[in-house]
Short mmCIF file of N, CA and C in Angstrom, two decimals:
data_model
loop_
_atom_site.label_atom_id
_atom_site.label_comp_id
_atom_site.label_asym_id
_atom_site.label_seq_id
_atom_site.Cartn_x
_atom_site.Cartn_y
_atom_site.Cartn_z
N UNK T 1 0.86 -1.19 0.00
CA UNK T 1 0.00 0.00 0.00
C UNK T 1 0.90 1.24 0.00
N UNK T 2 0.56 2.17 -0.82
CA UNK T 2 1.36 3.39 -0.87
C UNK T 2 0.77 4.46 0.04
N UNK T 3 1.62 5.40 0.38
CA UNK T 3 1.20 6.51 1.23
C UNK T 3 0.22 7.39 0.47
N UNK T 4 -0.89 7.73 1.10
CA UNK T 4 -1.84 8.68 0.53
C UNK T 4 -1.29 10.07 0.81
N UNK T 5 -0.48 10.57 -0.12
CA UNK T 5 0.22 11.83 0.08
C UNK T 5 -0.72 13.00 0.35
N UNK T 6 -1.75 13.23 -0.49
CA UNK T 6 -2.65 14.35 -0.19
C UNK T 6 -3.37 14.18 1.15
N UNK T 7 -3.77 12.95 1.45
CA UNK T 7 -4.45 12.69 2.73
C UNK T 7 -3.55 12.94 3.91
N UNK T 8 -2.29 12.49 3.82
CA UNK T 8 -1.34 12.73 4.91
C UNK T 8 -1.08 14.22 5.08
N UNK T 9 -0.82 14.90 3.97
CA UNK T 9 -0.54 16.35 4.06
C UNK T 9 -1.72 17.11 4.67
N UNK T 10 -2.92 16.75 4.26
CA UNK T 10 -4.11 17.41 4.82
C UNK T 10 -4.22 17.14 6.32
N UNK T 11 -4.02 15.88 6.71
CA UNK T 11 -4.11 15.52 8.13
C UNK T 11 -3.00 16.22 8.93
N UNK T 12 -1.80 16.28 8.37
CA UNK T 12 -0.70 16.95 9.05
C UNK T 12 -1.01 18.44 9.25
N UNK T 13 -1.50 19.09 8.20
CA UNK T 13 -1.80 20.53 8.30
C UNK T 13 -2.88 20.79 9.34
N UNK T 14 -3.89 19.94 9.38
CA UNK T 14 -4.94 20.11 10.39
C UNK T 14 -4.40 19.88 11.79
N UNK T 15 -3.55 18.85 11.95
CA UNK T 15 -2.96 18.57 13.26
C UNK T 15 -2.07 19.73 13.70
N UNK T 16 -1.25 20.24 12.79
CA UNK T 16 -0.37 21.36 13.12
C UNK T 16 -1.20 22.58 13.54
N UNK T 17 -2.29 22.84 12.82
CA UNK T 17 -3.14 23.98 13.16
C UNK T 17 -3.75 23.81 14.55
N UNK T 18 -4.19 22.59 14.88
CA UNK T 18 -4.76 22.35 16.21
C UNK T 18 -3.71 22.54 17.30
N UNK T 19 -2.52 22.01 17.06
CA UNK T 19 -1.46 22.10 18.07
C UNK T 19 -1.01 23.54 18.25
N UNK T 20 -0.83 24.26 17.16
CA UNK T 20 -0.28 25.62 17.24
C UNK T 20 -1.32 26.66 17.65
N UNK T 21 -2.60 26.34 17.48
CA UNK T 21 -3.62 27.34 17.80
C UNK T 21 -3.90 27.42 19.29
N UNK T 22 -3.36 26.51 20.05
CA UNK T 22 -3.57 26.55 21.49
C UNK T 22 -4.93 26.06 21.92
N UNK T 23 -5.57 25.24 21.08
CA UNK T 23 -6.87 24.68 21.44
C UNK T 23 -6.69 23.83 22.70
N UNK T 24 -7.53 24.06 23.72
CA UNK T 24 -7.39 23.26 24.94
C UNK T 24 -7.62 21.78 24.65
N UNK T 25 -6.99 20.96 25.45
CA UNK T 25 -7.14 19.50 25.38
C UNK T 25 -6.57 18.88 24.11
N UNK T 26 -5.71 19.58 23.40
CA UNK T 26 -5.05 18.99 22.24
C UNK T 26 -3.74 18.39 22.71
N UNK T 27 -3.59 17.11 22.46
CA UNK T 27 -2.38 16.41 22.87
C UNK T 27 -1.47 16.24 21.66
N UNK T 28 -0.27 16.77 21.76
CA UNK T 28 0.69 16.63 20.66
C UNK T 28 0.97 15.16 20.41
N UNK T 29 1.12 14.39 21.46
CA UNK T 29 1.42 12.96 21.33
C UNK T 29 0.27 12.25 20.61
N UNK T 30 -0.96 12.58 20.97
CA UNK T 30 -2.11 11.95 20.31
C UNK T 30 -2.17 12.32 18.84
N UNK T 31 -1.89 13.59 18.53
CA UNK T 31 -1.88 14.02 17.12
C UNK T 31 -0.78 13.30 16.35
N UNK T 32 0.39 13.15 16.98
CA UNK T 32 1.48 12.44 16.32
C UNK T 32 1.10 10.97 16.08
N UNK T 33 0.46 10.35 17.06
CA UNK T 33 0.05 8.94 16.90
C UNK T 33 -0.93 8.79 15.74
N UNK T 34 -1.88 9.72 15.62
CA UNK T 34 -2.84 9.66 14.51
C UNK T 34 -2.12 9.77 13.17
N UNK T 35 -1.12 10.63 13.10
CA UNK T 35 -0.38 10.81 11.85
C UNK T 35 0.46 9.57 11.54
N UNK T 36 1.08 8.99 12.55
CA UNK T 36 1.87 7.77 12.33
C UNK T 36 0.99 6.63 11.80
N UNK T 37 -0.24 6.60 12.25
CA UNK T 37 -1.17 5.55 11.80
C UNK T 37 -1.50 5.69 10.31
N UNK T 38 -1.30 6.87 9.76
CA UNK T 38 -1.59 7.08 8.33
C UNK T 38 -0.46 6.59 7.42
N UNK T 39 0.69 6.30 7.99
CA UNK T 39 1.82 5.83 7.20
C UNK T 39 1.78 4.31 7.17
N UNK T 40 1.52 3.72 6.00
CA UNK T 40 1.40 2.25 5.92
C UNK T 40 2.72 1.56 6.28
N UNK T 41 2.61 0.38 6.83
CA UNK T 41 3.80 -0.38 7.24
C UNK T 41 4.72 -0.65 6.06
N UNK T 42 4.16 -0.81 4.88
CA UNK T 42 5.00 -1.11 3.72
C UNK T 42 5.32 0.14 2.88
N UNK T 43 5.22 1.32 3.50
CA UNK T 43 5.58 2.55 2.80
C UNK T 43 7.07 2.52 2.47
N UNK T 44 7.44 3.25 1.46
CA UNK T 44 8.85 3.29 1.06
C UNK T 44 9.69 3.91 2.17
N UNK T 45 11.00 3.59 2.14
CA UNK T 45 11.91 4.19 3.13
C UNK T 45 11.84 5.71 3.06
N UNK T 46 11.81 6.22 1.85
CA UNK T 46 11.74 7.68 1.66
C UNK T 46 10.50 8.26 2.35
N UNK T 47 9.34 7.65 2.12
CA UNK T 47 8.10 8.15 2.72
C UNK T 47 8.12 8.04 4.24
N UNK T 48 8.69 6.94 4.75
CA UNK T 48 8.76 6.79 6.22
C UNK T 48 9.67 7.85 6.83
N UNK T 49 10.77 8.17 6.16
CA UNK T 49 11.72 9.14 6.71
C UNK T 49 11.13 10.54 6.76
N UNK T 50 10.57 11.00 5.62
CA UNK T 50 10.09 12.39 5.62
C UNK T 50 8.83 12.56 6.45
N UNK T 51 7.96 11.55 6.50
CA UNK T 51 6.77 11.70 7.35
C UNK T 51 7.17 11.68 8.82
N UNK T 52 8.14 10.84 9.19
CA UNK T 52 8.60 10.79 10.59
C UNK T 52 9.20 12.13 11.00
N UNK T 53 9.94 12.74 10.08
CA UNK T 53 10.57 14.03 10.38
C UNK T 53 9.49 15.10 10.61
N UNK T 54 8.47 15.11 9.76
CA UNK T 54 7.37 16.08 9.94
C UNK T 54 6.62 15.82 11.24
N UNK T 55 6.33 14.56 11.49
CA UNK T 55 5.57 14.21 12.70
C UNK T 55 6.36 14.60 13.94
N UNK T 56 7.66 14.35 13.95
CA UNK T 56 8.49 14.74 15.10
C UNK T 56 8.50 16.25 15.29
N UNK T 57 8.55 16.99 14.18
CA UNK T 57 8.59 18.46 14.26
C UNK T 57 7.32 19.06 14.83
N UNK T 58 6.25 18.30 14.80
CA UNK T 58 4.98 18.79 15.33
C UNK T 58 5.11 19.18 16.80
N UNK T 59 6.03 18.53 17.52
CA UNK T 59 6.22 18.82 18.94
C UNK T 59 7.09 20.05 19.18
N UNK T 60 7.79 20.51 18.15
CA UNK T 60 8.66 21.68 18.31
C UNK T 60 7.83 22.95 18.34
N UNK T 61 8.20 23.89 19.20
CA UNK T 61 7.46 25.16 19.21
C UNK T 61 7.70 25.91 17.90
N UNK T 62 6.72 26.66 17.45
CA UNK T 62 6.91 27.40 16.19
C UNK T 62 7.98 28.47 16.35
N UNK T 63 8.62 28.79 15.26
CA UNK T 63 9.61 29.86 15.28
C UNK T 63 8.89 31.18 15.54
N UNK T 64 9.54 32.08 16.25
CA UNK T 64 8.90 33.38 16.49
C UNK T 64 8.72 34.14 15.17
N UNK T 65 7.72 34.97 15.14
CA UNK T 65 7.47 35.78 13.94
C UNK T 65 8.68 36.67 13.68
N UNK T 66 9.00 36.81 12.43
CA UNK T 66 10.14 37.64 12.05
C UNK T 66 9.87 39.09 12.43
N UNK T 67 10.87 39.74 12.96
CA UNK T 67 10.77 41.15 13.32
C UNK T 67 11.47 41.96 12.23
N UNK T 68 10.69 42.71 11.49
CA UNK T 68 11.25 43.51 10.40
C UNK T 68 11.74 44.85 10.93
N UNK T 69 12.75 45.37 10.27
CA UNK T 69 13.34 46.64 10.67
C UNK T 69 12.46 47.81 10.25
N UNK T 70 12.81 48.99 10.75
CA UNK T 70 12.12 50.20 10.33
C UNK T 70 12.31 50.47 8.85
N UNK T 71 13.48 50.10 8.30
CA UNK T 71 13.72 50.28 6.86
C UNK T 71 12.74 49.43 6.05
N UNK T 72 12.50 48.21 6.48
CA UNK T 72 11.54 47.35 5.79
C UNK T 72 10.15 47.97 5.82
N UNK T 73 9.74 48.44 6.98
CA UNK T 73 8.41 49.04 7.12
C UNK T 73 8.28 50.32 6.28
N UNK T 74 9.36 51.09 6.21
CA UNK T 74 9.34 52.30 5.39
C UNK T 74 9.21 51.92 3.91
N UNK T 75 9.93 50.90 3.48
CA UNK T 75 9.82 50.44 2.10
C UNK T 75 8.40 49.95 1.80
N UNK T 76 7.80 49.29 2.75
CA UNK T 76 6.44 48.81 2.59
C UNK T 76 5.46 49.99 2.45
N UNK T 77 5.67 51.05 3.22
CA UNK T 77 4.81 52.23 3.11
C UNK T 77 4.97 52.90 1.74
N UNK T 78 6.20 52.98 1.27
CA UNK T 78 6.44 53.57 -0.06
C UNK T 78 5.75 52.74 -1.13
N UNK T 79 5.87 51.43 -1.02
CA UNK T 79 5.23 50.53 -1.99
C UNK T 79 3.72 50.73 -1.98
N UNK T 80 3.14 50.77 -0.80
CA UNK T 80 1.69 50.92 -0.67
C UNK T 80 1.21 52.25 -1.24
N UNK T 81 1.99 53.31 -1.05
CA UNK T 81 1.61 54.63 -1.55
C UNK T 81 1.69 54.70 -3.07
N UNK T 82 2.54 53.88 -3.67
CA UNK T 82 2.72 53.94 -5.12
C UNK T 82 1.80 53.00 -5.87
N UNK T 83 1.08 52.16 -5.18
CA UNK T 83 0.28 51.14 -5.86
C UNK T 83 -1.16 51.20 -5.42
N UNK T 84 -2.10 51.31 -6.31
CA UNK T 84 -1.91 51.52 -7.74
C UNK T 84 -1.56 52.98 -8.02
N UNK T 85 -0.77 53.20 -9.04
CA UNK T 85 -0.39 54.58 -9.37
C UNK T 85 -1.59 55.34 -9.92
N UNK T 86 -1.54 56.66 -9.77
CA UNK T 86 -2.66 57.49 -10.22
C UNK T 86 -2.14 58.56 -11.18
N UNK T 87 -3.03 59.07 -11.98
CA UNK T 87 -2.68 60.15 -12.89
C UNK T 87 -2.54 59.68 -14.32
N UNK T 88 -1.90 60.51 -15.12
CA UNK T 88 -1.69 60.18 -16.52
C UNK T 88 -0.66 59.05 -16.60
N UNK T 89 -0.52 58.48 -17.76
CA UNK T 89 0.46 57.41 -17.94
C UNK T 89 1.85 57.87 -17.54
N UNK T 90 2.24 59.07 -17.97
CA UNK T 90 3.56 59.59 -17.62
C UNK T 90 3.71 59.79 -16.11
N UNK T 91 2.65 60.29 -15.47
CA UNK T 91 2.70 60.49 -14.03
C UNK T 91 2.81 59.15 -13.30
N UNK T 92 2.08 58.16 -13.78
CA UNK T 92 2.14 56.84 -13.14
C UNK T 92 3.51 56.22 -13.31
N UNK T 93 4.09 56.35 -14.50
CA UNK T 93 5.44 55.82 -14.73
C UNK T 93 6.43 56.49 -13.80
N UNK T 94 6.33 57.81 -13.68
CA UNK T 94 7.24 58.56 -12.80
C UNK T 94 7.04 58.14 -11.34
N UNK T 95 5.79 57.97 -10.93
CA UNK T 95 5.50 57.57 -9.56
C UNK T 95 6.11 56.20 -9.25
N UNK T 96 5.94 55.27 -10.17
CA UNK T 96 6.48 53.92 -9.98
C UNK T 96 8.01 53.93 -9.95
N UNK T 97 8.61 54.68 -10.87
CA UNK T 97 10.07 54.74 -10.93
C UNK T 97 10.64 55.36 -9.65
N UNK T 98 10.00 56.41 -9.17
CA UNK T 98 10.48 57.06 -7.94
C UNK T 98 10.35 56.11 -6.75
N UNK T 99 9.24 55.42 -6.66
CA UNK T 99 9.04 54.48 -5.56
C UNK T 99 10.08 53.37 -5.61
N UNK T 100 10.33 52.85 -6.80
CA UNK T 100 11.34 51.79 -6.93
C UNK T 100 12.72 52.29 -6.49
N UNK T 101 13.06 53.50 -6.88
CA UNK T 101 14.36 54.06 -6.51
C UNK T 101 14.45 54.24 -4.99
N UNK T 102 13.39 54.75 -4.39
CA UNK T 102 13.39 54.94 -2.93
C UNK T 102 13.52 53.61 -2.20
N UNK T 103 12.79 52.61 -2.67
CA UNK T 103 12.83 51.29 -2.02
C UNK T 103 14.22 50.68 -2.18
N UNK T 104 14.79 50.81 -3.36
CA UNK T 104 16.13 50.25 -3.61
C UNK T 104 17.16 50.93 -2.69
N UNK T 105 17.04 52.23 -2.51
CA UNK T 105 17.96 52.96 -1.62
C UNK T 105 17.82 52.47 -0.19
N UNK T 106 16.60 52.22 0.25
CA UNK T 106 16.40 51.66 1.59
C UNK T 106 17.02 50.28 1.70
N UNK T 107 16.88 49.47 0.66
CA UNK T 107 17.46 48.12 0.68
C UNK T 107 18.98 48.19 0.83
N UNK T 108 19.60 49.16 0.17
CA UNK T 108 21.05 49.30 0.26
C UNK T 108 21.50 49.61 1.69
N UNK T 109 20.65 50.22 2.47
CA UNK T 109 20.98 50.57 3.85
C UNK T 109 20.59 49.47 4.84
N UNK T 110 19.82 48.50 4.40
CA UNK T 110 19.30 47.45 5.29
C UNK T 110 20.38 46.40 5.58
N UNK T 111 20.10 45.59 6.59
CA UNK T 111 20.99 44.47 6.87
C UNK T 111 20.93 43.47 5.73
N UNK T 112 21.97 42.68 5.62
CA UNK T 112 22.07 41.75 4.50
C UNK T 112 20.88 40.78 4.44
N UNK T 113 20.38 40.35 5.59
CA UNK T 113 19.28 39.39 5.58
C UNK T 113 17.94 40.01 5.18
N UNK T 114 17.84 41.34 5.15
CA UNK T 114 16.59 41.99 4.73
C UNK T 114 16.66 42.58 3.32
N UNK T 115 17.85 42.76 2.80
CA UNK T 115 18.00 43.45 1.53
C UNK T 115 17.17 42.82 0.41
N UNK T 116 17.24 41.53 0.27
CA UNK T 116 16.50 40.87 -0.82
C UNK T 116 14.99 41.00 -0.65
N UNK T 117 14.53 40.93 0.59
CA UNK T 117 13.09 41.08 0.84
C UNK T 117 12.61 42.48 0.47
N UNK T 118 13.41 43.46 0.80
CA UNK T 118 13.04 44.84 0.47
C UNK T 118 13.09 45.05 -1.04
N UNK T 119 14.14 44.59 -1.67
CA UNK T 119 14.25 44.75 -3.13
C UNK T 119 13.11 44.04 -3.87
N UNK T 120 12.65 42.94 -3.32
CA UNK T 120 11.55 42.21 -3.95
C UNK T 120 10.29 43.05 -4.06
N UNK T 121 10.15 44.05 -3.20
CA UNK T 121 8.98 44.92 -3.26
C UNK T 121 8.94 45.73 -4.55
N UNK T 122 10.07 45.84 -5.23
CA UNK T 122 10.11 46.65 -6.45
C UNK T 122 9.69 45.85 -7.68
N UNK T 123 9.62 44.54 -7.58
CA UNK T 123 9.37 43.72 -8.77
C UNK T 123 8.02 43.99 -9.42
N UNK T 124 6.96 44.03 -8.63
CA UNK T 124 5.65 44.28 -9.24
C UNK T 124 5.55 45.71 -9.75
N UNK T 125 6.23 46.63 -9.06
CA UNK T 125 6.21 48.02 -9.53
C UNK T 125 6.95 48.14 -10.87
N UNK T 126 8.07 47.44 -10.98
CA UNK T 126 8.82 47.45 -12.24
C UNK T 126 8.00 46.82 -13.37
N UNK T 127 7.34 45.72 -13.07
CA UNK T 127 6.51 45.07 -14.09
C UNK T 127 5.40 46.00 -14.57
N UNK T 128 4.75 46.67 -13.65
CA UNK T 128 3.69 47.59 -14.02
C UNK T 128 4.25 48.77 -14.82
N UNK T 129 5.39 49.27 -14.41
CA UNK T 129 6.02 50.37 -15.15
C UNK T 129 6.32 49.94 -16.59
N UNK T 130 6.86 48.75 -16.76
CA UNK T 130 7.15 48.24 -18.12
C UNK T 130 5.87 48.08 -18.93
N UNK T 131 4.81 47.64 -18.27
CA UNK T 131 3.53 47.49 -18.95
C UNK T 131 2.99 48.84 -19.39
N UNK T 132 3.17 49.85 -18.56
CA UNK T 132 2.70 51.19 -18.93
C UNK T 132 3.53 51.76 -20.09
N UNK T 133 4.81 51.47 -20.09
CA UNK T 133 5.69 51.96 -21.16
C UNK T 133 5.40 51.25 -22.49
N UNK T 134 5.07 49.97 -22.42
CA UNK T 134 4.79 49.16 -23.61
C UNK T 134 3.48 48.41 -23.40
N UNK T 135 2.37 49.10 -23.57
CA UNK T 135 1.07 48.48 -23.26
C UNK T 135 0.79 47.27 -24.15
N UNK T 136 0.06 46.30 -23.61
CA UNK T 136 -0.36 45.14 -24.39
C UNK T 136 -1.24 45.58 -25.56
N UNK T 137 -1.40 44.70 -26.50
CA UNK T 137 -2.15 45.05 -27.70
C UNK T 137 -3.66 44.95 -27.51
N UNK T 138 -4.13 44.21 -26.52
CA UNK T 138 -5.57 44.10 -26.30
C UNK T 138 -5.96 44.86 -25.04
N UNK T 139 -7.13 45.42 -25.05
CA UNK T 139 -7.59 46.21 -23.91
C UNK T 139 -7.77 45.36 -22.66
N UNK T 140 -8.15 44.10 -22.81
CA UNK T 140 -8.40 43.27 -21.63
C UNK T 140 -7.12 42.90 -20.90
N UNK T 141 -5.96 43.07 -21.53
CA UNK T 141 -4.69 42.74 -20.88
C UNK T 141 -4.12 43.91 -20.09
N UNK T 142 -4.73 45.06 -20.17
CA UNK T 142 -4.19 46.24 -19.51
C UNK T 142 -4.54 46.23 -18.04
N UNK T 143 -3.56 46.47 -17.15
CA UNK T 143 -3.83 46.43 -15.73
C UNK T 143 -4.70 47.58 -15.24
N UNK T 144 -4.55 48.76 -15.82
CA UNK T 144 -5.33 49.92 -15.43
C UNK T 144 -5.69 50.72 -16.68
N UNK T 145 -6.85 51.27 -16.70
CA UNK T 145 -7.22 52.13 -17.81
C UNK T 145 -6.58 53.51 -17.60
N UNK T 146 -5.93 54.06 -18.59
CA UNK T 146 -5.30 55.35 -18.40
C UNK T 146 -6.33 56.46 -18.19
N UNK T 147 -5.96 57.42 -17.37
CA UNK T 147 -6.85 58.54 -17.14
C UNK T 147 -6.62 59.66 -18.15
N UNK T 148 -5.64 59.48 -19.05
CA UNK T 148 -5.32 60.52 -20.03
C UNK T 148 -5.76 60.13 -21.43
N UNK T 149 -6.59 59.15 -21.56
CA UNK T 149 -7.03 58.93 -22.92
C UNK T 149 -7.45 57.58 -23.19
#
């Protein structure tokens, strides 16, 4: 019998949610036992290893939420203010370009572990800017209708 991968993943996700949500009377050991019962005795070595690793991790406390720096939050505010851009096509292009430049400058000042996350905020702005500079040929592909024509 092979491992029911979707069934196991669904059961694991539900068990993890119960354990991590702090629901009273949830026993980590009982949840682990239920998950172990889903792994057939004749499952492949590979399936037994990775399911055992996931099941064991269920008892580990979750990692604390990441604490972002003020630079990250400032970049997020700039991104939010620039999207969606307003005005004529030229104004929107300028708004997006300025926001991307400001965000990139903040990323340069950030710690190494945050730089890529901050720079990633510019990707959708850059894509939209390119779309505005070279609009698609059909009207239904356009992300925003221009206010200048």
